[in-house]
Backbone as ProteinMPNN parsed JSONL, in Angstrom:
{"seq_chain_A": "MSISIKIVSNNEYEVTDKSKTVTTHLVTLSDEVHEKLTKKKVTKKALLDFSFKFLLYREPNTSILLFFELTVISRYFSDYEKGVKKWCSS", "coords_chain_A": {"N_chain_A": [[-1.581, 14.439, 6.573], [-2.178, 14.044, 2.983], [-3.307, 11.123, 0.787], [-2.995, 10.508, -2.579], [-4.73, 8.044, -5.292], [-3.787, 7.077, -8.208], [-5.316, 5.091, -10.942], [-3.253, 3.121, -13.527], [-2.795, 0.952, -14.706], [-4.129, -2.278, -14.666], [-3.025, -3.409, -12.518], [-1.366, -1.968, -11.88], [-0.772, 1.615, -9.925], [-0.402, 4.551, -9.199], [0.485, 6.548, -6.744], [0.648, 9.488, -4.392], [2.158, 11.052, -2.301], [1.103, 14.126, -0.367], [2.601, 15.145, 2.04], [4.841, 17.164, 4.06], [6.909, 17.062, 1.716], [5.998, 16.394, -1.361], [5.012, 13.519, -2.596], [5.537, 10.302, -5.102], [4.537, 7.14, -6.49], [5.048, 4.174, -7.945], [2.541, 1.766, -7.643], [2.542, -1.75, -7.28], [0.239, -3.887, -7.238], [-1.63, -6.812, -7.715], [-4.073, -9.415, -8.409], [-3.85, -12.059, -7.275], [-2.363, -10.972, -4.906], [-4.044, -8.77, -3.937], [-6.193, -10.484, -3.338], [-5.317, -12.417, -0.981], [-4.473, -10.452, 0.867], [-6.571, -9.831, 1.628], [-8.732, -11.003, 1.583], [-10.814, -9.87, -0.3], [-12.399, -7.898, 0.309], [-12.272, -5.668, 0.949], [-11.5, -2.71, -1.614], [-8.297, -2.608, -3.991], [-7.392, -0.27, -4.366], [-8.722, 0.813, -1.578], [-7.255, -0.879, 0.235], [-4.708, -0.388, -0.786], [-4.705, 2.353, 0.078], [-4.805, 2.325, 2.802], [-2.477, 0.771, 3.482], [-0.654, 2.673, 2.618], [-1.335, 3.867, 4.709], [-0.436, 2.556, 6.835], [2.75, 2.742, 6.142], [2.961, 4.814, 6.582], [3.415, 5.898, 9.392], [5.272, 4.242, 10.478], [7.239, 5.851, 8.755], [9.058, 8.151, 6.928], [7.097, 9.577, 4.323], [9.805, 10.858, 2.036], [11.197, 7.548, 2.451], [9.729, 6.394, 1.916], [9.565, 3.216, -0.912], [9.843, 4.362, -4.213], [9.441, 2.597, -5.639], [7.633, -1.085, -6.404], [6.498, -3.705, -5.082], [3.599, -4.158, -3.517], [3.694, -6.441, -1.496], [5.548, -6.058, -0.665], [6.681, -4.767, 1.857], [6.336, -6.515, 3.727], [8.589, -7.465, 3.789], [9.85, -5.371, 4.426], [8.147, -4.938, 7.08], [7.112, -6.668, 9.648], [5.052, -7.113, 10.844], [3.095, -6.031, 9.516], [0.831, -7.398, 6.658], [-0.156, -9.486, 9.185], [-1.881, -6.851, 10.072], [-2.702, -5.582, 7.62], [-4.578, -8.531, 8.501], [-6.553, -8.492, 9.966], [-7.699, -5.372, 10.23], [-8.88, -5.695, 7.855], [-11.076, -7.358, 8.894], [-12.161, -6.148, 10.417]], "CA_chain_A": [[-0.931, 13.474, 4.544], [-3.33, 14.184, 2.029], [-2.929, 10.617, -0.154], [-4.369, 10.411, -3.45], [-4.291, 6.71, -5.623], [-4.129, 6.629, -9.407], [-5.093, 4.172, -11.737], [-2.072, 3.861, -14.64], [-3.805, 0.47, -15.444], [-5.307, -2.369, -13.822], [-1.952, -4.303, -11.723], [0.106, -0.319, -11.513], [-1.336, 2.281, -8.844], [0.027, 5.755, -8.848], [0.757, 6.94, -5.528], [0.468, 10.796, -4.618], [2.353, 11.724, -0.596], [1.359, 15.649, -0.381], [2.963, 15.362, 2.851], [5.748, 18.621, 3.224], [7.976, 17.039, 0.732], [4.789, 15.42, -2.2], [6.177, 11.969, -3.335], [5.297, 9.694, -6.19], [5.082, 6.219, -6.071], [4.442, 3.435, -8.446], [3.359, 0.152, -7.082], [2.476, -3.216, -8.256], [0.02, -4.987, -7.595], [-2.14, -8.2, -8.779], [-5.363, -9.371, -8.042], [-4.055, -12.814, -6.422], [-1.774, -10.295, -3.12], [-5.295, -8.213, -2.99], [-7.441, -11.517, -2.513], [-4.542, -13.211, -1.11], [-4.35, -9.904, 2.062], [-7.658, -9.344, 2.021], [-10.257, -11.85, 0.967], [-11.788, -9.351, -1.107], [-13.345, -7.381, 1.8], [-12.546, -3.927, 1.104], [-11.432, -2.77, -3.1], [-7.764, -2.868, -4.354], [-7.174, 1.414, -3.709], [-8.767, 0.966, -0.082], [-6.293, -2.36, 0.058], [-3.528, 0.967, -1.225], [-4.798, 3.73, 0.633], [-4.689, 1.729, 4.245], [-1.086, 0.493, 3.238], [0.435, 4.018, 2.53], [-0.883, 4.964, 5.709], [0.547, 1.847, 7.73], [4.136, 2.972, 5.936], [3.643, 6.311, 6.665], [2.836, 5.604, 10.495], [6.846, 4.142, 10.82], [8.354, 5.819, 8.107], [8.306, 9.122, 6.058], [7.276, 9.375, 2.784], [10.867, 10.089, 1.525], [11.75, 6.906, 2.442], [9.813, 4.792, 0.392], [10.351, 3.574, -2.503], [9.469, 4.69, -5.152], [8.325, 1.851, -7.07], [7.175, -1.605, -5.256], [5.137, -4.843, -5.634], [2.945, -4.353, -2.106], [4.102, -7.543, -0.479], [6.934, -5.913, 0.174], [5.636, -4.158, 2.526], [5.975, -7.811, 4.461], [10.668, -7.712, 3.991], [10.498, -4.447, 6.009], [8.275, -4.95, 8.175], [6.119, -8.57, 9.373], [3.339, -7.128, 11.424], [2.477, -5.5, 7.99], [0.274, -8.975, 6.384], [-1.56, -9.197, 10.5], [-2.296, -5.762, 9.716], [-4.227, -5.708, 6.957], [-5.363, -8.881, 7.832], [-6.684, -7.178, 11.228], [-7.671, -4.213, 9.537], [-10.282, -6.194, 7.127], [-12.234, -8.049, 9.386], [-12.791, -4.917, 11.933]], "C_chain_A": [[-2.392, 13.266, 3.896], [-2.411, 12.641, 0.984], [-3.934, 10.673, -1.088], [-3.742, 8.83, -4.997], [-4.672, 6.688, -7.159], [-4.323, 5.517, -10.087], [-4.639, 3.708, -12.61], [-2.246, 2.01, -14.644], [-3.503, -1.246, -13.791], [-4.283, -3.298, -12.623], [-2.004, -2.968, -11.179], [-1.602, 0.315, -11.492], [0.24, 2.822, -9.185], [-0.351, 6.156, -7.242], [1.047, 8.686, -4.844], [0.172, 10.866, -3.044], [1.722, 13.869, -0.498], [1.256, 15.32, 1.034], [4.128, 16.758, 2.629], [6.593, 18.62, 2.674], [6.932, 15.757, -0.199], [5.856, 14.865, -2.427], [4.768, 10.736, -4.238], [5.75, 8.195, -6.151], [4.47, 5.252, -6.604], [4.222, 2.235, -7.977], [1.665, -0.575, -7.847], [1.391, -3.422, -7.152], [-1.892, -5.249, -7.92], [-3.511, -8.944, -7.89], [-4.919, -10.147, -7.111], [-3.402, -12.501, -4.663], [-3.443, -9.822, -2.545], [-6.345, -9.24, -2.455], [-7.207, -12.131, -0.929], [-4.751, -12.184, 0.874], [-5.92, -9.835, 2.644], [-8.814, -9.465, 1.408], [-11.054, -11.271, -0.469], [-13.044, -8.6, -0.88], [-13.335, -5.927, 1.218], [-11.673, -4.395, -1.35], [-9.481, -2.392, -3.432], [-7.049, -0.705, -3.66], [-7.46, 1.525, -2.022], [-7.596, 0.141, 0.637], [-4.922, -0.649, 0.176], [-2.937, 2.26, -0.235], [-4.594, 2.964, 3.106], [-2.924, 1.136, 4.692], [-0.106, 1.884, 3.088], [0.79, 4.881, 3.317], [-0.304, 4.861, 6.944], [2.746, 2.131, 7.662], [4.001, 4.69, 6.982], [3.711, 7.081, 8.341], [4.565, 4.953, 11.139], [8.053, 4.719, 10.781], [7.795, 6.958, 7.192], [8.375, 9.55, 4.831], [8.295, 9.331, 2.07], [11.414, 8.785, 1.593], [11.294, 5.781, 2.381], [9.872, 4.996, -0.395], [9.574, 4.035, -3.51], [8.934, 4.212, -6.453], [8.674, 1.015, -6.308], [6.591, -1.842, -5.624], [4.999, -4.817, -3.85], [3.513, -5.833, -1.394], [5.886, -7.127, -0.613], [7.303, -5.114, 1.117], [6.257, -4.877, 3.257], [7.92, -7.373, 4.31], [10.669, -6.823, 4.65], [9.808, -4.291, 7.661], [6.729, -5.954, 8.734], [5.349, -8.441, 10.024], [2.417, -6.782, 10.365], [1.495, -7.01, 7.719], [-1.056, -9.165, 7.908], [-2.345, -7.623, 9.925], [-2.544, -5.029, 9.361], [-4.937, -6.668, 7.617], [-7.234, -8.415, 8.914], [-7.6, -6.579, 10.544], [-9.017, -4.487, 8.8], [-11.283, -7.122, 7.541], [-12.978, -7.441, 10.62], [-14.554, -4.127, 10.101]], "O_chain_A": [[-3.355, 12.571, 4.221], [-1.28, 12.801, 0.526], [-5.146, 10.803, -0.912], [-2.608, 8.759, -5.471], [-5.809, 6.308, -7.439], [-3.414, 4.708, -9.902], [-5.635, 3.492, -13.3], [-1.056, 1.738, -14.482], [-3.016, -1.25, -12.661], [-4.953, -3.908, -11.79], [-2.603, -2.756, -10.125], [-2.669, 0.108, -12.071], [1.33, 2.275, -9.348], [-1.468, 5.999, -6.749], [2.24, 8.899, -5.06], [-0.907, 10.822, -2.454], [2.63, 14.672, -0.713], [0.124, 15.167, 1.494], [4.333, 17.305, 1.545], [7.345, 19.595, 2.655], [6.977, 14.557, 0.073], [7.036, 15.208, -2.492], [3.582, 10.526, -3.983], [6.907, 7.866, -5.889], [3.35, 5.035, -6.14], [5.168, 1.471, -7.781], [0.609, -0.276, -8.406], [1.757, -3.061, -6.034], [-2.852, -4.52, -8.169], [-3.648, -8.806, -6.675], [-5.141, -9.732, -5.974], [-3.623, -13.153, -3.642], [-4.002, -10.137, -1.494], [-7.122, -9.063, -1.517], [-8.032, -12.323, -0.035], [-5.042, -12.817, 1.888], [-6.291, -9.798, 3.817], [-9.613, -8.673, 0.91], [-11.642, -11.897, -1.35], [-14.143, -8.57, -1.435], [-14.328, -5.211, 1.087], [-11.479, -5.415, -2.012], [-9.334, -1.416, -2.696], [-6.424, -0.333, -2.666], [-6.7, 2.13, -1.266], [-7.07, 0.632, 1.636], [-4.509, -0.125, 1.211], [-1.876, 2.804, 0.073], [-4.299, 3.437, 4.203], [-2.374, 1.107, 5.792], [1.062, 1.945, 3.473], [1.603, 5.737, 2.969], [0.112, 5.679, 7.764], [3.631, 1.904, 8.487], [4.751, 5.315, 7.732], [3.94, 8.267, 8.583], [4.919, 5.3, 12.266], [9.081, 4.685, 11.457], [6.65, 6.991, 6.742], [9.413, 9.868, 4.25], [8.422, 8.342, 1.349], [12.281, 8.644, 0.731], [11.769, 4.662, 2.574], [10.08, 6.055, -0.987], [8.359, 3.943, -3.331], [8.435, 4.652, -7.488], [9.563, 1.266, -5.495], [5.865, -1.206, -6.388], [5.842, -5.236, -3.057], [3.595, -5.582, -0.192], [6.948, -7.75, -0.634], [8.481, -4.758, 1.106], [7.097, -4.191, 3.841], [8.232, -6.76, 5.331], [11.361, -6.936, 5.662], [10.264, -3.908, 8.738], [5.598, -5.876, 8.253], [4.6, -9.407, 10.171], [1.239, -7.13, 10.292], [1.468, -7.762, 8.693], [-2.28, -9.052, 7.837], [-3.445, -7.644, 9.373], [-2.733, -3.93, 9.883], [-6.113, -6.314, 7.703], [-8.404, -8.187, 8.605], [-8.496, -7.328, 10.157], [-10.036, -3.816, 8.967], [-12.154, -7.608, 6.819], [-13.841, -7.84, 11.402], [-15.383, -3.259, 10.376]]}, "name": "protein", "num_of_chains": 1, "seq": "MSISIKIVSNNEYEVTDKSKTVTTHLVTLSDEVHEKLTKKKVTKKALLDFSFKFLLYREPNTSILLFFELTVISRYFSDYEKGVKKWCSS"}
């Protein structure tokens, strides 16, 4: 697994995962969501990196939505926000 993150705009990021199959995802991450999840203890890029590793542990990169807002992860995985907060605390 090799994840690269490129800033598209202040709230949009292009995340590429170079697993067996290379996939690229456009992810929206607002300042408000970043603050809510991390209390700004980590950068947005670090949060995206954690989030994709979280997803890739649970599903192949080809199953991850190509376009999504970061909070959508919680709809599919109820333990996501708790995992982020625990990660930020350690």
